Amino acid sequence: MQIMETDRLILKVPTYDDFDELYSVHANPETNIYNPGWEKPSKEEFMGTLNTIIDHHKKYGFGYYSLVDKVDNRVFGLCGLRFTTIEDKKYLNLYYRIDPSKTRNGFVKEAARKIIDTITCELNNEYQVVALTLDKNIPSRKTAESLGLKYNKDFDDVDGKGNVYYFN
Protein backbone atom coordinates (compact mmCIF):
# COMPACT_ATOMS: atom_id res chain seq x y z
CA MET A 1 0.00 0.00 0.00
CA GLN A 2 1.73 3.12 -1.22
CA ILE A 3 -0.70 5.93 -0.27
CA MET A 4 -3.71 6.27 2.01
CA GLU A 5 -5.70 9.39 2.80
CA THR A 6 -7.87 10.72 5.59
CA ASP A 7 -9.77 13.99 5.68
CA ARG A 8 -6.67 15.92 6.75
CA LEU A 9 -3.73 13.66 5.97
CA ILE A 10 -1.84 11.88 3.24
CA LEU A 11 -0.15 8.70 4.53
CA LYS A 12 2.67 7.63 2.23
CA VAL A 13 5.51 5.16 2.22
CA PRO A 14 8.57 7.03 3.54
CA THR A 15 11.27 7.88 1.02
CA TYR A 16 14.72 9.34 1.30
CA ASP A 17 13.17 12.69 0.33
CA ASP A 18 11.48 12.63 3.76
CA PHE A 19 14.77 12.20 5.60
CA ASP A 20 15.27 15.77 6.85
CA GLU A 21 11.75 16.13 8.25
CA LEU A 22 11.73 12.66 9.83
CA TYR A 23 15.20 13.11 11.27
CA SER A 24 14.13 16.44 12.78
CA VAL A 25 11.22 14.73 14.55
CA HIS A 26 13.24 11.74 15.78
CA ALA A 27 16.23 13.83 16.88
CA ASN A 28 14.07 16.23 18.88
CA PRO A 29 14.39 15.68 22.65
CA GLU A 30 10.80 16.87 23.08
CA THR A 31 9.50 13.89 21.07
CA ASN A 32 11.58 11.50 23.16
CA ILE A 33 10.63 12.54 26.70
CA TYR A 34 9.39 9.03 27.48
CA ASN A 35 12.03 7.15 25.52
CA PRO A 36 14.31 5.64 28.20
CA GLY A 37 18.00 5.87 27.51
CA TRP A 38 17.35 8.04 24.46
CA GLU A 39 20.32 9.68 22.84
CA LYS A 40 20.03 11.92 19.82
CA PRO A 41 20.75 9.74 16.78
CA SER A 42 23.37 10.81 14.31
CA LYS A 43 22.18 11.33 10.76
CA GLU A 44 23.95 8.10 9.83
CA GLU A 45 22.15 6.18 12.59
CA PHE A 46 18.80 7.57 11.54
CA MET A 47 19.51 6.68 7.91
CA GLY A 48 19.81 3.09 9.15
CA THR A 49 16.41 3.44 10.83
CA LEU A 50 14.88 4.85 7.65
CA ASN A 51 16.38 1.99 5.64
CA THR A 52 14.75 -0.50 8.03
CA ILE A 53 11.38 1.25 7.65
CA ILE A 54 11.64 1.24 3.86
CA ASP A 55 12.78 -2.41 3.83
CA HIS A 56 9.74 -3.47 5.92
CA HIS A 57 7.48 -1.91 3.28
CA LYS A 58 9.33 -3.71 0.48
CA LYS A 59 9.11 -7.05 2.28
CA TYR A 60 5.53 -6.91 3.62
CA GLY A 61 3.74 -4.19 1.64
CA PHE A 62 3.02 -2.07 4.71
CA GLY A 63 4.81 -0.49 7.66
CA TYR A 64 5.30 3.00 9.03
CA TYR A 65 3.97 5.86 6.92
CA SER A 66 5.14 9.45 6.52
CA LEU A 67 2.38 11.78 7.63
CA VAL A 68 1.68 14.75 5.36
CA ASP A 69 -0.65 17.53 6.47
CA LYS A 70 -2.89 18.45 3.52
CA VAL A 71 -2.91 22.09 4.69
CA ASP A 72 0.82 22.73 4.31
CA ASN A 73 1.80 19.60 2.31
CA ARG A 74 4.73 18.89 4.66
CA VAL A 75 5.89 15.65 6.26
CA PHE A 76 5.59 16.00 10.04
CA GLY A 77 6.07 12.49 11.40
CA LEU A 78 5.56 8.74 11.17
CA CYS A 79 2.72 6.43 12.10
CA GLY A 80 2.12 2.84 11.26
CA LEU A 81 2.30 -0.85 11.98
CA ARG A 82 5.27 -3.18 11.83
CA PHE A 83 5.70 -6.81 12.79
CA THR A 84 7.07 -7.44 16.26
CA THR A 85 7.34 -10.52 18.46
CA ILE A 86 6.39 -10.55 22.13
CA GLU A 87 6.82 -13.73 24.12
CA ASP A 88 7.09 -15.81 20.93
CA LYS A 89 3.89 -14.44 19.39
CA LYS A 90 3.78 -12.19 16.31
CA TYR A 91 1.90 -8.87 16.56
CA LEU A 92 1.50 -5.63 14.63
CA ASN A 93 3.28 -2.95 16.63
CA LEU A 94 1.67 0.49 16.48
CA TYR A 95 4.22 3.30 16.32
CA TYR A 96 3.93 7.04 15.98
CA ARG A 97 6.16 10.04 16.41
CA ILE A 98 5.20 13.52 15.23
CA ASP A 99 6.48 17.07 15.33
CA PRO A 100 5.51 18.66 18.66
CA SER A 101 3.82 21.55 16.84
CA LYS A 102 1.26 19.07 15.49
CA THR A 103 0.40 17.28 18.75
CA ARG A 104 -2.99 17.51 20.41
CA ASN A 105 -4.76 17.93 17.06
CA GLY A 106 -5.96 14.35 16.63
CA PHE A 107 -3.53 13.62 13.79
CA VAL A 108 -2.10 10.47 15.37
CA LYS A 109 -5.53 9.03 16.11
CA GLU A 110 -6.73 9.87 12.59
CA ALA A 111 -3.69 8.30 10.94
CA ALA A 112 -3.54 5.27 13.24
CA ARG A 113 -7.24 4.49 12.80
CA LYS A 114 -6.92 4.51 9.00
CA ILE A 115 -3.73 2.43 9.05
CA ILE A 116 -5.05 -0.12 11.56
CA ASP A 117 -8.34 -0.56 9.72
CA THR A 118 -6.66 -0.89 6.32
CA ILE A 119 -3.73 -3.15 7.24
CA THR A 120 -5.58 -5.51 9.58
CA CYS A 121 -8.24 -5.98 6.89
CA GLU A 122 -5.58 -6.69 4.25
CA LEU A 123 -4.02 -9.25 6.61
CA ASN A 124 -7.43 -10.85 7.27
CA ASN A 125 -7.27 -9.84 10.95
CA GLU A 126 -4.63 -12.51 11.48
CA TYR A 127 -2.54 -10.42 13.90
CA GLN A 128 -3.43 -8.39 16.97
CA VAL A 129 -2.33 -4.78 17.14
CA VAL A 130 -0.18 -3.90 20.13
CA ALA A 131 0.94 -0.55 21.47
CA LEU A 132 3.94 -0.60 23.77
CA THR A 133 4.59 2.42 25.95
CA LEU A 134 5.91 3.28 29.37
CA ASP A 135 3.59 3.27 32.37
CA LYS A 136 4.33 6.97 32.96
CA ASN A 137 3.63 7.99 29.35
CA ILE A 138 0.06 9.11 29.96
CA PRO A 139 -0.41 10.82 26.54
CA SER A 140 0.55 7.62 24.70
CA ARG A 141 -1.65 5.50 26.94
CA LYS A 142 -4.61 7.80 26.29
CA THR A 143 -3.97 7.59 22.54
CA ALA A 144 -3.97 3.77 22.69
CA GLU A 145 -7.21 3.82 24.67
CA SER A 146 -8.81 6.30 22.26
CA LEU A 147 -8.07 3.82 19.46
CA GLY A 148 -9.92 1.10 21.36
CA LEU A 149 -6.83 -0.77 22.52
CA LYS A 150 -7.09 -2.33 25.98
CA TYR A 151 -4.41 -2.36 28.67
CA ASN A 152 -3.27 -5.85 29.65
CA LYS A 153 -1.55 -5.86 33.06
CA ASP A 154 -0.29 -9.41 32.45
CA PHE A 155 2.32 -7.87 30.13
CA ASP A 156 3.63 -5.25 32.58
CA ASP A 157 7.43 -4.99 32.46
CA VAL A 158 7.75 -7.51 29.59
CA ASP A 159 10.96 -6.63 27.73
CA GLY A 160 11.71 -3.73 30.09
CA LYS A 161 10.81 -2.25 33.46
CA GLY A 162 7.94 0.20 33.20
CA ASN A 163 6.64 -1.21 29.91
CA VAL A 164 2.90 -1.50 29.50
CA TYR A 165 1.02 -3.04 26.60
CA TYR A 166 -2.29 -2.30 24.95
CA PHE A 167 -3.98 -4.77 22.57
CA ASN A 168 -6.94 -4.62 20.20
Backbone as a chain_set.jsonl record, in Angstrom:
{"seq": "MQIMETDRLILKVPTYDDFDELYSVHANPETNIYNPGWEKPSKEEFMGTLNTIIDHHKKYGFGYYSLVDKVDNRVFGLCGLRFTTIEDKKYLNLYYRIDPSKTRNGFVKEAARKIIDTITCELNNEYQVVALTLDKNIPSRKTAESLGLKYNKDFDDVDGKGNVYYFN", "coords": {"N": [[0.852, -1.181, 0.0], [0.848, 1.976, -1.068], [-0.118, 4.689, -0.781], [-2.376, 6.258, 1.438], [-5.311, 8.025, 2.448], [-6.78, 10.429, 4.668], [-9.275, 12.649, 5.979], [-7.709, 14.896, 6.609], [-5.08, 14.189, 6.124], [-2.315, 12.831, 4.227], [-1.027, 9.683, 3.88], [1.909, 8.177, 3.351], [4.307, 5.926, 1.903], [7.43, 6.102, 3.404], [10.195, 7.919, 2.015], [13.548, 8.59, 0.87], [13.522, 11.266, 0.398], [12.069, 12.269, 2.465], [13.751, 12.365, 4.558], [15.027, 14.599, 5.997], [12.895, 15.91, 7.361], [11.825, 13.772, 8.878], [14.061, 13.026, 10.356], [14.423, 15.33, 11.872], [12.172, 15.223, 13.552], [12.643, 12.794, 14.958], [15.073, 13.293, 16.163], [14.567, 15.174, 17.997], [14.559, 16.187, 21.287], [12.191, 16.712, 22.657], [10.278, 15.047, 21.541], [11.002, 12.693, 22.542], [10.702, 12.372, 25.248], [9.673, 10.311, 26.837], [11.214, 8.18, 26.144], [13.221, 5.857, 27.234], [16.654, 6.043, 28.041], [17.261, 7.398, 25.764], [19.232, 8.785, 23.221], [20.292, 11.39, 21.149], [20.062, 10.548, 17.793], [22.646, 10.105, 15.367], [22.874, 11.462, 12.039], [23.624, 9.424, 10.351], [22.966, 7.148, 11.854], [20.189, 7.452, 11.963], [19.609, 7.227, 9.271], [19.997, 4.52, 8.937], [17.81, 3.604, 10.419], [15.714, 4.629, 8.83], [16.196, 3.157, 6.504], [15.53, 0.592, 7.449], [12.795, 0.934, 7.892], [11.87, 1.445, 5.293], [12.661, -0.967, 4.088], [10.957, -2.796, 5.433], [8.485, -2.126, 4.323], [8.998, -2.885, 1.652], [9.295, -5.646, 1.95], [6.889, -6.544, 3.194], [4.762, -5.002, 2.299], [3.533, -3.058, 3.764], [3.84, -0.83, 6.621], [5.494, 1.652, 8.513], [4.281, 4.925, 7.992], [4.905, 8.022, 6.326], [3.62, 11.03, 7.5], [1.649, 13.467, 6.064], [0.504, 16.683, 6.192], [-2.375, 17.923, 4.785], [-2.886, 20.624, 4.653], [-0.481, 22.159, 4.698], [1.142, 20.575, 3.181], [3.414, 19.209, 4.103], [5.745, 16.837, 5.414], [5.4, 15.567, 8.649], [5.864, 13.615, 10.502], [5.797, 10.125, 11.59], [3.701, 7.235, 11.387], [2.376, 4.058, 12.0], [2.229, 0.473, 11.39], [4.143, -2.353, 12.256], [5.667, -5.551, 12.049], [6.231, -7.296, 15.08], [7.598, -9.283, 17.73], [6.416, -10.672, 20.671], [6.972, -12.411, 23.516], [7.212, -14.823, 22.003], [5.083, -14.622, 20.202], [3.634, -13.286, 17.27], [2.905, -9.927, 16.474], [1.278, -6.854, 15.392], [2.94, -4.005, 15.688], [2.064, -0.864, 16.844], [3.179, 2.32, 16.031], [4.136, 5.691, 16.504], [5.318, 8.959, 15.899], [5.495, 12.358, 16.062], [5.959, 15.766, 14.943], [6.269, 18.143, 17.519], [4.754, 20.489, 17.233], [2.462, 19.69, 16.031], [1.051, 18.117, 17.742], [-1.722, 17.094, 19.83], [-3.843, 17.562, 18.13], [-5.286, 15.554, 17.094], [-4.165, 14.187, 14.981], [-2.548, 11.844, 15.137], [-4.353, 9.895, 16.066], [-6.186, 9.927, 13.95], [-4.588, 9.123, 11.758], [-3.591, 6.631, 12.709], [-5.965, 5.169, 13.079], [-6.901, 4.875, 10.424], [-4.753, 3.451, 9.277], [-4.62, 1.115, 10.902], [-7.196, 0.008, 10.44], [-7.074, -0.443, 7.653], [-4.724, -2.066, 7.207], [-5.026, -4.288, 8.974], [-7.315, -5.402, 7.888], [-6.399, -6.06, 5.302], [-4.64, -8.047, 6.032], [-6.331, -9.985, 6.824], [-7.201, -9.886, 9.481], [-5.423, -11.392, 10.97], [-3.439, -10.852, 12.827], [-2.98, -9.444, 16.064], [-3.107, -6.016, 17.065], [-0.68, -4.177, 18.788], [0.249, -1.82, 21.241], [3.038, -0.532, 22.636], [4.184, 1.108, 25.45], [5.505, 3.328, 27.976], [4.697, 3.032, 31.45], [4.44, 5.53, 32.652], [3.921, 7.233, 30.562], [1.518, 8.965, 29.944], [0.139, 10.471, 27.862], [0.552, 8.79, 25.577], [-0.641, 6.434, 26.432], [-3.292, 7.266, 26.657], [-3.823, 7.797, 23.985], [-3.655, 5.199, 22.883], [-5.838, 4.025, 24.213], [-7.883, 5.63, 23.183], [-8.004, 4.672, 20.648], [-9.213, 2.32, 20.991], [-7.732, 0.253, 22.005], [-6.853, -2.069, 24.553], [-5.575, -2.077, 27.82], [-3.35, -4.487, 29.138], [-2.534, -5.901, 31.968], [-1.101, -8.184, 32.469], [1.109, -8.139, 30.901], [2.814, -6.284, 31.932], [5.972, -4.794, 32.329], [7.207, -6.585, 30.58], [9.903, -7.246, 28.548], [11.192, -4.975, 29.522], [11.512, -2.781, 32.297], [8.791, -0.938, 33.491], [7.388, -0.997, 31.155], [4.281, -1.067, 29.46], [1.477, -2.639, 27.92], [-0.88, -2.413, 25.302], [-3.654, -3.872, 23.681], [-5.59, -4.77, 20.739]], "CA": [[0.0, 0.0, 0.0], [1.731, 3.124, -1.22], [-0.704, 5.93, -0.268], [-3.713, 6.272, 2.01], [-5.702, 9.389, 2.803], [-7.87, 10.723, 5.589], [-9.766, 13.994, 5.683], [-6.674, 15.924, 6.745], [-3.726, 13.659, 5.972], [-1.842, 11.881, 3.237], [-0.15, 8.702, 4.526], [2.669, 7.635, 2.227], [5.515, 5.164, 2.223], [8.566, 7.026, 3.537], [11.268, 7.883, 1.025], [14.72, 9.341, 1.297], [13.174, 12.686, 0.33], [11.478, 12.633, 3.76], [14.773, 12.199, 5.601], [15.267, 15.77, 6.846], [11.747, 16.126, 8.246], [11.727, 12.661, 9.827], [15.2, 13.115, 11.274], [14.132, 16.441, 12.777], [11.219, 14.733, 14.55], [13.243, 11.743, 15.783], [16.234, 13.827, 16.877], [14.068, 16.226, 18.881], [14.387, 15.676, 22.65], [10.8, 16.868, 23.081], [9.501, 13.892, 21.074], [11.58, 11.496, 23.161], [10.633, 12.539, 26.7], [9.387, 9.028, 27.482], [12.029, 7.154, 25.519], [14.309, 5.642, 28.2], [18.0, 5.869, 27.507], [17.348, 8.038, 24.457], [20.32, 9.681, 22.835], [20.031, 11.92, 19.819], [20.753, 9.742, 16.784], [23.373, 10.815, 14.314], [22.175, 11.333, 10.76], [23.946, 8.098, 9.827], [22.149, 6.181, 12.592], [18.795, 7.571, 11.539], [19.513, 6.676, 7.911], [19.805, 3.085, 9.148], [16.413, 3.439, 10.826], [14.88, 4.853, 7.65], [16.383, 1.988, 5.638], [14.749, -0.499, 8.033], [11.384, 1.254, 7.646], [11.636, 1.243, 3.857], [12.785, -2.408, 3.828], [9.743, -3.471, 5.918], [7.477, -1.908, 3.279], [9.333, -3.715, 0.483], [9.109, -7.054, 2.278], [5.532, -6.909, 3.618], [3.745, -4.186, 1.643], [3.016, -2.069, 4.715], [4.808, -0.487, 7.66], [5.298, 2.998, 9.031], [3.973, 5.864, 6.915], [5.142, 9.447, 6.518], [2.378, 11.784, 7.628], [1.684, 14.746, 5.357], [-0.649, 17.534, 6.469], [-2.891, 18.449, 3.521], [-2.91, 22.091, 4.687], [0.819, 22.728, 4.308], [1.801, 19.599, 2.314], [4.733, 18.885, 4.658], [5.894, 15.654, 6.263], [5.591, 15.997, 10.045], [6.068, 12.495, 11.403], [5.559, 8.745, 11.166], [2.716, 6.435, 12.104], [2.121, 2.837, 11.261], [2.301, -0.852, 11.985], [5.267, -3.183, 11.826], [5.696, -6.805, 12.79], [7.07, -7.435, 16.259], [7.338, -10.524, 18.457], [6.389, -10.548, 22.128], [6.823, -13.734, 24.115], [7.091, -15.815, 20.934], [3.887, -14.436, 19.388], [3.784, -12.191, 16.315], [1.899, -8.87, 16.556], [1.503, -5.631, 14.627], [3.284, -2.951, 16.628], [1.665, 0.489, 16.482], [4.218, 3.3, 16.323], [3.933, 7.043, 15.984], [6.16, 10.043, 16.411], [5.197, 13.523, 15.234], [6.485, 17.066, 15.326], [5.507, 18.663, 18.662], [3.819, 21.546, 16.84], [1.258, 19.066, 15.487], [0.403, 17.28, 18.752], [-2.994, 17.51, 20.41], [-4.762, 17.929, 17.059], [-5.958, 14.349, 16.634], [-3.532, 13.623, 13.787], [-2.104, 10.47, 15.369], [-5.533, 9.033, 16.112], [-6.733, 9.872, 12.591], [-3.691, 8.298, 10.94], [-3.543, 5.269, 13.24], [-7.237, 4.492, 12.803], [-6.916, 4.514, 8.999], [-3.731, 2.425, 9.054], [-5.046, -0.122, 11.564], [-8.336, -0.564, 9.719], [-6.66, -0.893, 6.321], [-3.73, -3.149, 7.24], [-5.575, -5.506, 9.583], [-8.237, -5.976, 6.889], [-5.578, -6.688, 4.255], [-4.022, -9.246, 6.607], [-7.429, -10.846, 7.268], [-7.271, -9.837, 10.95], [-4.628, -12.513, 11.476], [-2.545, -10.422, 13.901], [-3.434, -8.394, 16.971], [-2.333, -4.783, 17.14], [-0.184, -3.898, 20.125], [0.939, -0.548, 21.469], [3.941, -0.599, 23.773], [4.591, 2.417, 25.948], [5.906, 3.281, 29.372], [3.585, 3.266, 32.366], [4.331, 6.966, 32.964], [3.626, 7.991, 29.346], [0.058, 9.111, 29.958], [-0.413, 10.819, 26.543], [0.555, 7.623, 24.702], [-1.646, 5.501, 26.944], [-4.609, 7.796, 26.29], [-3.973, 7.594, 22.541], [-3.973, 3.775, 22.692], [-7.208, 3.817, 24.672], [-8.808, 6.304, 22.264], [-8.073, 3.818, 19.462], [-9.921, 1.099, 21.356], [-6.833, -0.767, 22.52], [-7.087, -2.33, 25.977], [-4.414, -2.355, 28.667], [-3.269, -5.851, 29.65], [-1.552, -5.858, 33.056], [-0.292, -9.406, 32.447], [2.319, -7.87, 30.127], [3.626, -5.246, 32.578], [7.425, -4.987, 32.456], [7.754, -7.511, 29.594], [10.961, -6.632, 27.732], [11.71, -3.732, 30.094], [10.807, -2.254, 33.458], [7.94, 0.199, 33.2], [6.644, -1.209, 29.914], [2.896, -1.503, 29.501], [1.024, -3.044, 26.601], [-2.289, -2.302, 24.946], [-3.976, -4.766, 22.567], [-6.943, -4.615, 20.204]], "C": [[0.894, 1.239, 0.0], [1.185, 4.399, -0.582], [-2.093, 5.646, 0.28], [-4.03, 7.73, 2.331], [-6.786, 9.38, 3.857], [-8.36, 12.121, 5.218], [-8.645, 15.026, 5.671], [-5.27, 15.483, 6.377], [-3.54, 12.826, 4.711], [-0.847, 10.99, 3.987], [0.586, 7.994, 3.401], [3.875, 6.855, 2.718], [6.676, 6.154, 2.32], [9.592, 6.818, 2.425], [12.447, 8.67, 1.573], [14.496, 10.849, 1.203], [12.577, 13.186, 1.648], [12.516, 12.697, 4.875], [14.874, 13.402, 6.53], [14.126, 15.996, 7.834], [11.656, 15.022, 9.301], [12.883, 12.669, 10.821], [14.943, 14.204, 12.316], [13.184, 16.004, 13.898], [11.896, 13.748, 15.499], [14.456, 12.208, 16.571], [15.846, 14.914, 17.882], [13.859, 15.655, 20.287], [12.941, 15.743, 23.14], [9.94, 15.684, 22.646], [9.978, 12.59, 21.719], [11.584, 11.564, 24.688], [10.481, 11.196, 27.403], [10.182, 7.874, 26.898], [13.257, 6.912, 26.412], [15.648, 5.409, 27.512], [18.202, 6.531, 26.156], [18.584, 8.901, 24.338], [20.025, 10.13, 21.42], [20.79, 11.085, 18.79], [21.552, 10.633, 15.84], [22.551, 10.664, 13.031], [22.433, 9.96, 10.15], [23.107, 7.024, 10.525], [20.692, 6.242, 12.136], [18.602, 7.08, 10.108], [19.333, 5.16, 7.989], [18.37, 2.775, 9.553], [15.486, 3.597, 9.629], [15.002, 3.687, 6.666], [15.55, 0.804, 6.131], [13.26, -0.297, 7.77], [11.03, 0.984, 6.183], [11.697, -0.246, 3.507], [11.55, -3.18, 4.29], [8.628, -3.324, 4.888], [7.739, -2.808, 2.071], [9.016, -5.187, 0.739], [7.645, -7.424, 2.503], [4.415, -6.095, 2.951], [3.051, -3.193, 2.552], [4.108, -1.774, 5.739], [4.469, 0.853, 8.275], [5.155, 3.94, 7.842], [4.374, 7.279, 7.297], [3.792, 10.138, 6.538], [2.555, 13.141, 6.972], [0.38, 15.479, 5.659], [-1.112, 18.138, 5.146], [-2.889, 19.973, 3.485], [-1.594, 22.683, 4.19], [1.65, 21.787, 3.429], [3.211, 19.235, 2.779], [4.68, 17.615, 5.488], [6.152, 16.131, 7.695], [5.733, 14.83, 11.015], [5.804, 11.158, 10.74], [4.444, 8.142, 11.997], [2.526, 5.156, 11.302], [2.234, 1.585, 12.091], [3.49, -1.602, 11.402], [5.235, -4.462, 12.653], [6.662, -6.726, 13.968], [6.702, -8.766, 16.921], [7.438, -10.249, 19.949], [6.076, -11.919, 22.679], [6.436, -14.79, 23.07], [5.808, -15.733, 20.116], [4.064, -13.185, 18.527], [2.588, -11.232, 16.403], [2.224, -7.79, 15.532], [1.721, -4.511, 15.637], [2.873, -1.592, 16.074], [2.744, 1.466, 16.941], [3.773, 4.65, 15.787], [4.911, 7.99, 16.663], [5.931, 11.224, 15.49], [5.839, 14.782, 15.8], [5.633, 17.627, 16.463], [4.498, 19.751, 18.296], [2.495, 20.985, 16.322], [0.516, 18.202, 16.515], [-0.895, 17.924, 19.225], [-3.984, 18.046, 19.368], [-5.501, 16.722, 16.497], [-5.338, 13.7, 15.41], [-3.126, 12.162, 13.98], [-3.295, 9.524, 15.369], [-6.119, 8.853, 14.712], [-5.896, 8.958, 11.698], [-3.722, 6.843, 11.401], [-4.829, 4.509, 12.937], [-7.288, 4.014, 11.352], [-5.944, 3.363, 8.726], [-4.155, 1.092, 9.662], [-6.178, -0.775, 10.787], [-7.911, -1.158, 8.38], [-5.764, -2.126, 6.39], [-4.291, -4.416, 7.877], [-6.566, -6.183, 8.638], [-7.447, -6.698, 5.8], [-4.936, -7.981, 4.739], [-5.067, -10.188, 7.212], [-7.528, -10.97, 8.787], [-6.498, -10.976, 11.614], [-3.783, -12.137, 12.702], [-3.209, -9.355, 14.757], [-2.52, -7.181, 16.843], [-1.926, -4.587, 18.592], [0.472, -2.52, 20.14], [1.75, -0.709, 22.745], [4.299, 0.823, 24.169], [5.072, 2.242, 27.381], [4.713, 3.601, 30.258], [3.384, 4.755, 32.648], [4.014, 7.834, 31.743], [2.106, 8.088, 29.167], [-0.493, 9.52, 28.584], [-0.481, 9.618, 25.589], [-0.493, 6.601, 25.144], [-3.053, 5.961, 26.558], [-4.86, 7.635, 24.791], [-4.349, 6.142, 22.257], [-5.422, 3.494, 23.083], [-8.214, 4.445, 23.71], [-8.977, 5.517, 20.958], [-8.765, 2.484, 19.755], [-9.022, -0.019, 21.841], [-7.009, -0.864, 24.033], [-5.783, -2.698, 26.678], [-4.481, -3.787, 29.18], [-2.157, -5.913, 30.687], [-0.671, -7.101, 33.105], [1.021, -9.212, 31.689], [3.181, -6.763, 30.744], [5.07, -5.703, 32.694], [8.003, -6.037, 31.503], [8.725, -6.729, 28.706], [11.41, -5.265, 28.245], [10.86, -3.221, 31.237], [10.035, -0.995, 33.078], [7.154, 0.067, 31.912], [5.21, -1.619, 30.222], [2.429, -1.73, 28.072], [-0.483, -2.897, 26.472], [-2.543, -3.15, 23.702], [-5.372, -4.464, 22.043], [-7.704, -5.914, 20.381]], "O": [[1.608, 1.501, 0.968], [1.927, 5.119, 0.086], [-2.879, 4.908, -0.313], [-3.13, 8.559, 2.468], [-7.599, 8.459, 3.936], [-7.894, 12.703, 4.238], [-8.629, 15.923, 4.828], [-4.358, 16.308, 6.322], [-4.475, 12.206, 4.204], [0.064, 11.488, 4.648], [-0.025, 7.295, 2.592], [4.393, 7.099, 3.808], [6.881, 6.957, 1.41], [9.821, 5.7, 1.962], [12.348, 9.329, 2.608], [15.198, 11.624, 1.854], [12.579, 14.387, 1.916], [12.189, 13.044, 6.011], [14.813, 13.235, 7.748], [14.367, 16.246, 9.015], [11.435, 15.303, 10.479], [12.698, 12.353, 11.997], [15.216, 14.014, 13.501], [13.374, 16.375, 15.056], [11.738, 13.855, 16.715], [14.828, 11.572, 17.557], [16.709, 15.499, 18.536], [13.063, 14.733, 20.461], [12.52, 14.917, 23.95], [8.967, 15.353, 23.323], [9.422, 11.521, 21.468], [12.381, 10.889, 25.341], [11.09, 10.967, 28.448], [9.854, 6.712, 27.135], [14.222, 7.674, 26.355], [15.745, 4.672, 26.531], [19.191, 6.267, 25.473], [18.93, 9.651, 25.251], [19.563, 9.345, 20.592], [22.007, 10.925, 18.889], [21.169, 11.769, 15.558], [21.643, 9.835, 12.958], [21.552, 9.394, 9.502], [22.6, 6.107, 9.88], [20.047, 5.211, 11.947], [17.534, 6.569, 9.772], [18.595, 4.582, 7.192], [17.783, 1.798, 9.086], [14.576, 2.791, 9.434], [14.009, 3.28, 6.062], [14.937, 0.096, 5.332], [12.546, -1.251, 7.461], [10.008, 0.366, 5.886], [10.883, -0.734, 2.723], [11.131, -4.121, 3.617], [7.908, -4.282, 4.609], [6.816, -3.418, 1.532], [8.529, -5.888, -0.148], [7.198, -8.484, 2.065], [3.245, -6.469, 3.036], [2.08, -2.553, 2.148], [5.171, -2.395, 5.722], [3.303, 1.156, 8.529], [5.82, 3.775, 6.82], [4.207, 7.692, 8.445], [2.928, 9.869, 5.703], [3.493, 13.875, 7.283], [-0.708, 14.96, 5.412], [-0.33, 18.794, 4.458], [-2.89, 20.562, 2.404], [-1.59, 23.595, 3.364], [2.736, 22.155, 2.982], [4.096, 18.983, 1.961], [3.696, 17.349, 6.178], [7.007, 16.985, 7.93], [5.724, 15.035, 12.229], [5.616, 11.058, 9.528], [4.262, 8.492, 13.163], [2.517, 5.178, 10.071], [2.322, 1.625, 13.318], [3.795, -1.496, 10.214], [4.826, -4.454, 13.814], [7.754, -6.168, 13.865], [5.618, -9.303, 16.692], [8.413, -9.67, 20.427], [5.05, -12.516, 22.356], [5.472, -15.537, 23.237], [5.475, -16.68, 19.404], [4.572, -12.163, 18.988], [1.431, -11.652, 16.407], [3.279, -7.798, 14.897], [0.799, -4.118, 16.352], [3.278, -1.211, 14.976], [3.168, 1.44, 18.097], [3.117, 4.738, 14.749], [5.268, 7.831, 17.83], [6.143, 11.124, 14.282], [6.207, 14.847, 16.972], [4.405, 17.594, 16.385], [3.489, 19.912, 18.984], [1.518, 21.721, 16.189], [-0.523, 17.622, 16.203], [-1.128, 19.12, 19.047], [-4.845, 18.87, 19.677], [-6.257, 16.848, 15.534], [-5.909, 12.764, 14.851], [-3.334, 11.337, 13.091], [-3.25, 8.467, 14.74], [-6.503, 7.746, 14.336], [-6.435, 8.123, 10.972], [-3.861, 5.931, 10.586], [-4.785, 3.333, 12.576], [-7.676, 2.877, 11.085], [-6.285, 2.413, 8.022], [-4.059, 0.054, 9.008], [-6.13, -1.972, 10.504], [-8.342, -2.253, 8.018], [-6.017, -3.119, 5.708], [-4.054, -5.512, 7.37], [-6.641, -7.411, 8.598], [-7.789, -7.818, 5.421], [-4.713, -8.902, 3.953], [-4.739, -11.07, 8.006], [-7.89, -12.022, 9.313], [-6.875, -11.459, 12.682], [-3.451, -12.998, 13.517], [-3.909, -8.478, 14.25], [-1.33, -7.302, 16.555], [-2.719, -4.802, 19.509], [1.149, -2.117, 19.194], [1.199, -0.992, 23.809], [4.67, 1.641, 23.327], [5.047, 1.139, 27.926], [3.822, 4.353, 29.863], [2.252, 5.189, 32.863], [3.855, 9.047, 31.878], [1.508, 7.387, 28.351], [-1.51, 8.968, 28.164], [-1.468, 9.453, 24.873], [-1.151, 5.979, 24.31], [-3.899, 5.15, 26.181], [-5.988, 7.367, 24.377], [-5.262, 5.883, 21.473], [-6.144, 2.805, 22.361], [-9.27, 3.87, 23.448], [-9.973, 5.68, 20.253], [-8.885, 1.63, 18.876], [-9.494, -1.133, 22.069], [-7.279, 0.132, 24.704], [-5.001, -3.515, 26.193], [-5.538, -4.25, 29.607], [-0.978, -5.972, 30.338], [0.395, -7.076, 33.719], [1.939, -10.021, 31.816], [4.173, -6.348, 30.145], [5.359, -6.83, 33.096], [9.188, -6.355, 31.607], [8.382, -5.668, 28.183], [11.955, -4.473, 27.477], [9.632, -3.226, 31.158], [10.569, -0.1, 32.423], [6.333, 0.93, 31.601], [4.958, -2.415, 31.126], [2.919, -1.098, 27.136], [-1.247, -3.207, 27.387], [-1.736, -3.145, 22.772], [-6.232, -3.974, 22.775], [-8.87, -6.003, 19.997]]}, "num_chains": 1, "name": "protein.A"}
